[in-house]
Short mmCIF file of C-alpha atoms in Angstrom, two decimals:
data_model
loop_
_atom_site.label_atom_id
_atom_site.label_comp_id
_atom_site.label_asym_id
_atom_site.label_seq_id
_atom_site.Cartn_x
_atom_site.Cartn_y
_atom_site.Cartn_z
CA MET C 30 86.75 -58.30 -193.94
CA LYS C 31 89.24 -59.57 -196.93
CA VAL C 32 92.80 -59.58 -194.89
CA LEU C 33 95.99 -59.22 -197.04
CA VAL C 34 99.28 -60.67 -195.23
CA ILE C 35 103.23 -59.66 -195.88
CA GLY C 36 105.75 -61.96 -195.18
CA GLY C 37 106.75 -65.62 -195.46
CA GLY C 38 107.92 -66.95 -192.21
CA ALA C 39 106.81 -68.45 -189.55
CA ARG C 40 105.62 -65.45 -187.91
CA GLU C 41 103.46 -64.65 -190.99
CA HIS C 42 101.91 -68.93 -190.57
CA ALA C 43 100.94 -67.38 -187.00
CA LEU C 44 99.40 -64.69 -187.37
CA CYS C 45 97.30 -66.51 -190.93
CA ARG C 46 95.91 -69.29 -188.45
CA SER C 47 94.71 -66.90 -186.42
CA LEU C 48 93.06 -65.47 -188.80
CA SER C 49 91.65 -68.29 -191.08
CA LEU C 50 89.80 -69.04 -187.55
CA ASP C 51 88.21 -65.05 -187.14
CA PRO C 52 84.79 -65.90 -188.44
CA ASP C 53 84.87 -61.99 -190.07
CA VAL C 54 87.64 -63.17 -192.66
CA THR C 55 85.76 -63.46 -195.91
CA ALA C 56 89.44 -63.86 -197.30
CA LEU C 57 92.52 -64.42 -196.15
CA HIS C 58 95.16 -63.57 -199.01
CA CYS C 59 99.27 -63.57 -198.04
CA ALA C 60 102.37 -62.71 -199.96
CA PRO C 61 104.51 -63.91 -200.77
CA GLY C 62 103.58 -66.77 -197.74
CA ASN C 63 105.82 -69.59 -198.07
CA ALA C 64 104.23 -74.20 -198.29
CA GLY C 65 102.45 -74.25 -194.80
CA ILE C 66 101.01 -70.49 -195.43
CA ALA C 67 98.99 -71.90 -198.14
CA GLU C 68 96.95 -74.26 -196.74
CA VAL C 69 95.06 -71.54 -195.17
CA ALA C 70 95.27 -68.17 -197.35
CA GLU C 71 95.76 -68.29 -200.68
CA LEU C 72 99.47 -66.92 -202.32
CA HIS C 73 100.63 -64.17 -204.17
CA PRO C 74 104.28 -63.49 -205.67
CA VAL C 75 105.31 -60.34 -204.23
CA ASP C 76 108.67 -58.51 -203.65
CA GLN C 77 107.73 -57.91 -199.97
CA LEU C 78 110.32 -54.44 -200.16
CA ASP C 79 108.42 -53.14 -202.89
CA GLY C 80 105.67 -50.74 -201.76
CA GLU C 81 103.98 -49.55 -204.31
CA ALA C 82 104.58 -53.42 -205.82
CA VAL C 83 102.12 -54.36 -202.47
CA ALA C 84 99.59 -50.92 -202.24
CA ARG C 85 99.45 -52.67 -206.06
CA LEU C 86 98.50 -56.64 -204.72
CA ALA C 87 96.49 -54.90 -201.93
CA THR C 88 94.36 -52.87 -204.29
CA GLU C 89 93.56 -55.92 -206.85
CA LEU C 90 92.94 -58.25 -204.36
CA GLY C 91 89.66 -55.08 -202.83
CA ALA C 92 91.49 -56.52 -199.38
CA GLU C 93 90.42 -53.64 -196.45
CA LEU C 94 92.79 -54.74 -194.31
CA VAL C 95 97.11 -55.71 -194.81
CA VAL C 96 98.82 -57.11 -191.47
CA VAL C 97 102.62 -56.14 -192.81
CA GLY C 98 104.53 -58.91 -190.85
CA PRO C 99 108.82 -58.73 -190.94
CA GLU C 100 110.44 -55.57 -189.91
CA ALA C 101 111.60 -54.83 -193.46
CA PRO C 102 108.92 -53.64 -195.71
CA LEU C 103 108.36 -51.93 -192.79
CA VAL C 104 111.50 -50.45 -192.52
CA ALA C 105 111.31 -49.65 -195.95
CA GLY C 106 107.73 -48.09 -196.10
CA VAL C 107 105.74 -50.87 -196.97
CA ALA C 108 103.39 -49.25 -194.65
CA ASP C 109 102.88 -45.96 -195.94
CA ALA C 110 102.20 -46.86 -199.24
CA VAL C 111 99.44 -49.17 -198.44
CA ARG C 112 98.06 -46.01 -196.14
CA ALA C 113 98.82 -43.72 -199.35
CA VAL C 114 95.89 -45.97 -201.50
CA GLY C 115 93.66 -45.81 -198.70
CA ILE C 116 93.60 -49.53 -197.22
CA PRO C 117 94.11 -49.70 -192.84
CA ALA C 118 97.93 -50.99 -192.63
CA PHE C 119 98.40 -52.58 -189.66
CA GLY C 120 102.45 -51.32 -189.06
CA PRO C 121 104.21 -49.04 -187.99
CA SER C 122 105.51 -45.75 -190.93
CA ARG C 123 108.78 -46.02 -192.26
CA GLU C 124 109.22 -43.17 -189.75
CA ALA C 125 108.46 -44.86 -186.43
CA ALA C 126 110.17 -47.71 -187.85
CA GLN C 127 112.91 -46.34 -187.07
CA LEU C 128 112.11 -47.65 -183.15
CA GLU C 129 113.57 -50.65 -184.34
CA GLY C 130 115.91 -49.49 -188.02
CA SER C 131 118.47 -48.36 -186.15
CA LYS C 132 119.34 -49.18 -182.37
CA ALA C 133 120.51 -44.98 -181.16
CA PHE C 134 117.16 -43.51 -182.78
CA ALA C 135 115.71 -46.00 -180.34
CA LYS C 136 118.41 -44.99 -177.95
CA ASP C 137 117.44 -41.51 -178.26
CA VAL C 138 113.91 -42.27 -177.93
CA MET C 139 114.11 -44.14 -174.84
CA ALA C 140 116.33 -41.25 -172.94
CA GLY C 141 113.40 -38.62 -173.82
CA ALA C 142 110.52 -40.87 -172.79
CA GLY C 143 113.00 -41.81 -168.93
CA VAL C 144 112.84 -45.47 -170.00
CA PRO C 145 115.03 -47.62 -168.22
CA THR C 146 117.59 -48.95 -170.69
CA ALA C 147 121.43 -50.31 -170.46
CA ARG C 148 123.98 -47.59 -171.03
CA SER C 149 124.65 -47.36 -173.91
CA TYR C 150 127.39 -45.81 -175.97
CA VAL C 151 127.38 -44.94 -179.94
CA CYS C 152 129.96 -45.97 -182.04
CA THR C 153 131.54 -45.17 -185.05
CA THR C 154 135.10 -44.53 -185.48
CA ALA C 155 137.92 -47.82 -183.55
CA GLU C 156 138.98 -45.13 -180.68
CA GLU C 157 135.12 -44.52 -180.37
CA ILE C 158 134.62 -48.69 -179.35
CA ASP C 159 138.04 -49.08 -177.61
CA GLU C 160 136.87 -46.35 -175.42
CA ALA C 161 132.56 -47.91 -174.72
CA LEU C 162 134.26 -51.89 -174.86
CA ASP C 163 137.15 -50.53 -172.14
CA ALA C 164 134.09 -48.46 -169.95
CA PHE C 165 131.78 -51.56 -169.61
CA GLY C 166 134.13 -54.18 -169.53
CA ALA C 167 133.08 -58.18 -169.96
CA PRO C 168 130.17 -59.53 -170.74
CA TYR C 169 130.84 -57.34 -173.78
CA VAL C 170 127.22 -56.98 -175.53
CA VAL C 171 128.19 -55.06 -179.24
CA LYS C 172 125.18 -54.35 -181.30
CA ASP C 173 124.97 -53.15 -184.87
CA ASP C 174 122.68 -50.33 -185.47
CA GLY C 175 120.64 -51.27 -188.28
CA LEU C 176 118.22 -54.52 -189.30
CA ALA C 177 120.31 -57.80 -189.06
CA ALA C 178 117.88 -60.30 -189.24
CA GLY C 179 118.06 -60.78 -185.37
CA LYS C 180 121.35 -62.09 -185.98
CA GLY C 181 122.92 -58.14 -184.81
CA VAL C 182 123.91 -58.55 -181.30
CA VAL C 183 127.25 -60.19 -180.24
CA VAL C 184 126.97 -60.87 -175.82
CA THR C 185 130.64 -62.05 -175.31
CA ASP C 186 133.22 -62.53 -172.84
CA ASP C 187 136.19 -62.04 -175.63
CA LEU C 188 137.44 -59.06 -176.49
CA ALA C 189 138.44 -59.85 -179.98
CA GLN C 190 135.46 -60.70 -181.25
CA ALA C 191 133.18 -58.34 -179.84
CA ARG C 192 135.40 -55.73 -180.87
CA ALA C 193 135.94 -57.63 -184.56
CA HIS C 194 131.69 -57.44 -184.50
CA ALA C 195 131.77 -53.96 -183.29
CA LEU C 196 134.52 -52.79 -186.22
CA ALA C 197 132.26 -54.67 -188.73
CA CYS C 198 129.74 -52.55 -188.23
CA ASP C 199 128.82 -49.02 -190.32
CA ARG C 200 127.37 -47.40 -186.47
CA VAL C 201 127.61 -49.55 -183.26
CA VAL C 202 126.40 -49.11 -179.62
CA ILE C 203 127.61 -50.69 -177.23
CA GLU C 204 126.30 -51.08 -173.82
CA GLU C 205 126.42 -52.14 -170.28
CA TYR C 206 126.02 -56.30 -169.53
CA LEU C 207 122.31 -56.85 -168.36
CA ASP C 208 121.58 -59.58 -165.58
CA GLY C 209 118.50 -61.74 -165.66
CA PRO C 210 116.59 -63.52 -167.09
CA GLU C 211 115.13 -62.26 -170.26
CA VAL C 212 110.68 -61.63 -171.44
CA SER C 213 109.46 -60.62 -174.56
CA LEU C 214 105.92 -58.78 -174.05
CA PHE C 215 104.61 -57.71 -177.37
CA ALA C 216 101.69 -54.23 -177.54
CA ILE C 217 98.98 -53.48 -179.91
CA THR C 218 98.72 -50.05 -180.42
CA ASP C 219 97.50 -47.09 -182.83
CA GLY C 220 100.01 -44.53 -182.15
CA VAL C 221 97.53 -43.28 -178.19
CA THR C 222 96.00 -46.27 -176.46
CA VAL C 223 98.41 -49.25 -175.68
CA LEU C 224 97.18 -53.17 -175.06
CA PRO C 225 99.75 -55.73 -173.90
CA LEU C 226 99.20 -59.10 -174.99
CA ARG C 227 101.03 -62.14 -172.84
CA PRO C 228 104.58 -62.44 -172.61
CA ALA C 229 106.39 -65.10 -173.14
CA GLN C 230 110.65 -66.31 -173.68
CA ASP C 231 111.98 -66.62 -176.42
CA PHE C 232 115.68 -69.00 -176.35
CA LYS C 233 118.20 -66.77 -179.07
CA ARG C 234 121.50 -69.50 -178.30
CA ALA C 235 121.29 -72.41 -181.01
CA PHE C 236 121.86 -75.00 -178.77
CA ASP C 237 121.20 -76.57 -175.29
CA GLY C 238 121.85 -74.19 -172.22
CA ASP C 239 122.24 -71.10 -174.23
CA GLU C 240 125.94 -72.20 -175.87
CA GLY C 241 126.79 -71.33 -179.06
CA PRO C 242 126.09 -68.21 -181.74
CA ASN C 243 123.16 -65.95 -181.23
CA THR C 244 119.91 -67.24 -183.67
CA GLY C 245 117.04 -65.42 -184.91
CA GLY C 246 115.04 -67.27 -181.38
CA MET C 247 115.08 -71.04 -180.98
CA GLY C 248 111.88 -71.28 -179.36
CA ALA C 249 109.65 -69.78 -176.73
CA TYR C 250 106.83 -70.37 -174.22
CA SER C 251 104.58 -68.68 -172.13
CA PRO C 252 103.00 -67.87 -169.53
CA LEU C 253 106.07 -67.35 -167.36
CA PRO C 254 105.16 -69.19 -164.35
CA TRP C 255 108.33 -67.69 -162.72
CA ALA C 256 107.47 -64.00 -163.22
CA ASP C 257 106.08 -60.91 -161.18
CA PRO C 258 102.09 -61.19 -161.88
CA LYS C 259 102.44 -57.66 -162.57
CA LEU C 260 105.30 -57.33 -164.44
CA VAL C 261 102.52 -56.05 -167.48
CA GLU C 262 101.32 -53.82 -165.58
CA GLU C 263 104.24 -52.30 -164.64
CA VAL C 264 105.99 -52.81 -168.88
CA LEU C 265 102.91 -50.90 -169.67
CA ALA C 266 103.76 -47.60 -167.37
CA THR C 267 107.22 -47.69 -167.37
CA VAL C 268 108.12 -48.75 -170.73
CA LEU C 269 105.14 -49.26 -173.75
CA GLN C 270 102.76 -45.86 -172.43
CA PRO C 271 106.23 -43.60 -172.38
CA THR C 272 106.97 -44.80 -175.69
CA VAL C 273 103.70 -44.50 -178.11
CA ASP C 274 104.02 -41.01 -175.89
CA GLU C 275 106.71 -40.08 -176.78
CA LEU C 276 106.73 -41.56 -180.58
CA ARG C 277 103.48 -38.91 -180.97
CA ARG C 278 105.52 -35.87 -178.57
CA ARG C 279 108.32 -36.38 -181.38
CA GLY C 280 105.47 -36.23 -184.62
CA THR C 281 106.56 -39.62 -185.57
CA PRO C 282 103.28 -41.74 -183.83
CA PHE C 283 103.41 -45.77 -183.58
CA SER C 284 100.75 -47.62 -184.72
CA GLY C 285 100.70 -51.35 -184.85
CA LEU C 286 103.05 -54.02 -182.68
CA LEU C 287 105.87 -52.50 -180.10
CA TYR C 288 107.57 -55.62 -179.29
CA ALA C 289 109.37 -54.16 -175.85
CA GLY C 290 112.23 -57.52 -175.16
CA LEU C 291 112.48 -56.81 -171.23
CA ALA C 292 115.86 -58.09 -169.29
CA ILE C 293 114.12 -58.49 -165.37
CA THR C 294 117.38 -57.76 -164.00
CA SER C 295 118.57 -57.08 -160.21
CA ARG C 296 118.56 -53.23 -159.82
CA GLY C 297 114.24 -53.40 -162.25
CA VAL C 298 113.57 -54.13 -165.35
CA ARG C 299 115.28 -52.61 -168.22
CA VAL C 300 114.47 -51.91 -172.10
CA ILE C 301 117.08 -54.37 -174.03
CA GLU C 302 115.58 -53.49 -177.58
CA PHE C 303 112.70 -52.62 -179.47
CA ASN C 304 110.92 -53.92 -181.90
CA ALA C 305 108.27 -52.28 -184.51
CA ARG C 306 105.99 -56.44 -185.40
CA PHE C 307 106.10 -59.57 -184.09
CA GLY C 308 109.03 -61.76 -182.57
CA ASP C 309 109.27 -64.43 -183.89
CA PRO C 310 108.82 -67.38 -182.44
CA GLU C 311 107.34 -65.51 -179.41
CA THR C 312 104.41 -64.84 -181.87
CA GLN C 313 103.33 -68.29 -182.43
CA VAL C 314 103.47 -68.77 -178.69
CA VAL C 315 101.54 -65.96 -177.95
CA LEU C 316 98.21 -66.47 -180.60
CA ALA C 317 98.15 -69.69 -179.91
CA ARG C 318 96.57 -68.80 -176.27
CA LEU C 319 94.94 -66.08 -177.36
CA ARG C 320 91.17 -66.71 -177.42
CA THR C 321 89.70 -62.84 -179.27
CA PRO C 322 89.63 -63.13 -182.87
CA LEU C 323 92.66 -61.68 -183.79
CA ALA C 324 90.94 -59.27 -187.30
CA GLY C 325 89.26 -56.43 -185.19
CA VAL C 326 91.83 -56.08 -182.69
CA LEU C 327 94.77 -55.02 -186.00
CA LEU C 328 92.00 -53.48 -187.59
CA ASN C 329 91.38 -50.94 -184.92
CA SER C 330 95.01 -50.37 -184.46
CA ALA C 331 95.06 -49.47 -188.06
CA ASN C 332 91.97 -47.25 -188.00
CA GLY C 333 93.13 -45.15 -184.63
CA THR C 334 89.99 -47.28 -182.87
CA LEU C 335 91.23 -49.16 -180.01
CA GLU C 336 90.55 -47.61 -177.41
CA ASP C 337 86.96 -49.45 -178.08
CA GLN C 338 88.15 -52.42 -177.86
CA ALA C 339 87.10 -54.96 -175.49
CA PRO C 340 89.44 -56.18 -173.33
CA LEU C 341 91.06 -59.38 -174.40
CA SER C 342 90.02 -63.08 -173.73
CA TRP C 343 93.33 -65.59 -172.93
CA SER C 344 93.20 -68.91 -172.49
CA ASP C 345 94.36 -70.13 -169.19
CA ASP C 346 96.93 -73.33 -171.20
CA ALA C 347 100.48 -73.05 -172.20
CA ALA C 348 102.01 -73.24 -175.07
CA VAL C 349 105.68 -73.98 -176.66
CA THR C 350 107.17 -73.84 -179.89
CA VAL C 351 109.97 -75.76 -180.24
CA VAL C 352 112.06 -74.53 -183.96
CA ILE C 353 113.90 -76.51 -186.97
CA ALA C 354 116.59 -75.50 -188.34
CA SER C 355 118.20 -76.59 -191.18
CA HIS C 356 121.87 -77.89 -190.96
CA ASN C 357 124.32 -75.50 -189.95
CA TYR C 358 121.84 -73.12 -188.62
CA PRO C 359 122.17 -69.70 -188.09
CA ASP C 360 125.40 -70.08 -190.45
CA THR C 361 124.18 -70.45 -194.09
CA PRO C 362 122.86 -72.68 -194.59
CA ARG C 363 121.75 -76.57 -196.83
CA THR C 364 118.28 -76.37 -198.33
CA GLY C 365 116.25 -77.56 -200.61
CA ASP C 366 115.73 -81.36 -198.07
CA PRO C 367 112.83 -83.19 -198.12
CA ILE C 368 110.75 -82.66 -195.16
CA GLU C 369 108.09 -85.96 -193.92
CA GLY C 370 105.65 -86.49 -191.29
CA LEU C 371 104.36 -82.95 -191.20
CA ASP C 372 101.57 -85.34 -192.46
CA GLU C 373 101.57 -87.50 -189.17
CA VAL C 374 101.53 -84.57 -187.35
CA ALA C 375 98.55 -83.36 -188.27
CA GLU C 376 97.09 -86.88 -187.78
CA LYS C 377 97.65 -87.94 -184.77
CA ASP C 378 99.36 -85.16 -182.85
CA ALA C 379 95.86 -82.56 -184.50
CA PRO C 380 95.06 -79.72 -182.42
CA HIS C 381 96.74 -79.20 -179.50
CA ALA C 382 99.89 -79.28 -181.42
CA TYR C 383 100.59 -77.91 -185.17
CA VAL C 384 103.81 -77.34 -187.53
CA LEU C 385 103.55 -73.69 -188.45
CA HIS C 386 106.51 -73.18 -191.59
CA ALA C 387 108.78 -70.39 -191.38
CA GLY C 388 111.57 -71.43 -195.00
CA THR C 389 109.78 -73.78 -197.08
CA LYS C 390 108.80 -74.33 -199.53
CA ARG C 391 106.70 -76.72 -202.24
CA ASP C 392 108.64 -78.99 -205.01
CA GLY C 393 106.43 -80.67 -206.20
CA ASP C 394 104.29 -82.83 -204.06
CA ALA C 395 108.11 -82.61 -201.40
CA ILE C 396 107.81 -79.59 -199.36
CA VAL C 397 111.31 -78.90 -198.98
CA SER C 398 113.48 -76.80 -196.93
CA ALA C 399 114.22 -73.64 -198.17
CA GLY C 400 115.90 -71.21 -194.77
CA GLY C 401 117.15 -71.60 -191.84
CA ARG C 402 114.44 -71.65 -189.55
CA VAL C 403 113.06 -74.04 -191.57
CA LEU C 404 109.62 -74.64 -188.90
CA SER C 405 107.83 -74.09 -185.62
CA VAL C 406 106.18 -76.98 -184.43
CA THR C 407 103.83 -75.32 -181.11
CA ALA C 408 101.49 -77.43 -178.72
CA THR C 409 99.27 -76.17 -176.05
CA GLY C 410 98.37 -78.40 -172.71
CA THR C 411 97.12 -77.49 -169.32
CA ASP C 412 100.68 -76.72 -168.14
CA LEU C 413 103.80 -76.22 -169.40
CA GLU C 414 104.93 -79.23 -168.57
CA GLN C 415 102.23 -81.24 -170.41
CA ALA C 416 102.11 -78.64 -173.70
CA ARG C 417 106.26 -79.41 -173.68
CA GLU C 418 105.57 -82.68 -174.00
CA ARG C 419 103.38 -82.62 -177.01
CA ALA C 420 105.51 -80.60 -178.58
CA TYR C 421 108.27 -82.39 -178.32
CA ALA C 422 106.32 -86.10 -179.65
CA ALA C 423 105.79 -83.86 -182.66
CA VAL C 424 108.69 -82.57 -183.01
CA GLY C 425 110.59 -86.89 -183.11
CA ARG C 426 107.66 -87.13 -186.13
CA ILE C 427 109.34 -84.94 -188.35
CA ARG C 428 112.38 -85.71 -190.32
CA LEU C 429 114.86 -83.21 -192.08
CA ASP C 430 118.28 -84.51 -192.71
CA GLY C 431 120.96 -83.51 -190.83
CA SER C 432 118.40 -80.95 -188.56
CA GLN C 433 119.05 -79.39 -185.59
CA HIS C 434 116.44 -78.59 -182.32
CA ARG C 435 117.39 -77.41 -179.02
CA THR C 436 115.97 -80.39 -176.69
CA ASP C 437 115.23 -77.73 -173.24
CA ILE C 438 112.79 -74.81 -174.70
CA ALA C 439 110.95 -73.57 -171.00
CA ARG C 440 112.11 -77.32 -169.68
CA LYS C 441 113.45 -75.31 -166.44
CA ALA C 442 110.16 -73.14 -166.18
CA ALA C 443 107.67 -76.41 -166.35
CA GLY C 444 109.96 -77.66 -163.62
CA ALA C 445 110.90 -80.41 -165.90
#
């Protein structure tokens, strides 16, 4: 099978790495990719928001499966354009991707499906914003209705900050605060059958101890030793399957990756948000544990044949990912700094630890930073403690001027 992956972050590097290890994949392409993905796939320049350009590239390459990684191309209808030229695409339609593209749409779907979630108000005026903030009180949870690259959510006790963020959005969802730990659960679906993956937990705040601003994610781990063993079963029955069934009932069937961001509250599981694609950095740890070859699973989703998929096989190992971010992230990051130590990690830490590239590019013989989140250092081990040790040993070999990373990823779960 010839596969084309769309995107250029660490999520896409994780997908490409898994696909490159799949014996059924005879040719692997990525557009636009990054410096790390270039080691496992052939790169092609493309405007990933231009559906016609992506479909044209897929046709030229003779691709038999196109995997759309990021949310923006999905919301722009890229998967539709690929399917329109007769090529299977892993990823929801433009309409179904509104599950991530609009928080208000997602709330409406959850209401129709009877999915447990936070109470909320959709606001478009200053008066509505003030009423909603007053109704819920602190801590305030304010979400930009549209896509914001993981940075559209503010959770704060500061009323002025909450109000300022709300007023800066065209349309905003203000909701009650959900207590309890958060869990990310991915499921692959063809619009009928739902195949849940293993849960992970990510770390959104920039600094240790969950301090600082929200980011796209600073690290992740899997499995979750503290979670109820029946959590996946429960979420499949109360969240994932009802949501897929509701979207199909509405005439907007969802196929691809359905990502449920969950809060395990004192009152039970509640959905914080849905995403329409693999999460970053959780994909890095989930795929590190998946033993079943990936391409066939994604193709079954794209072709509507997921009911034929054999049960997934998983490693008992734990996985930890630590994100190395550039100076000043999540504000405007500094780019163009050389990255050193990648060869050392490959030489001394493989196969238990490896580096997935996010914001990188090649500059002559050097690899330099080209974004906010630069690298995802991923490691596996017999338990979280060993995976953590291996991940941080590899992080310690990498040199990037002014870079930052959290030192507490999975620390509490590992009992460290």
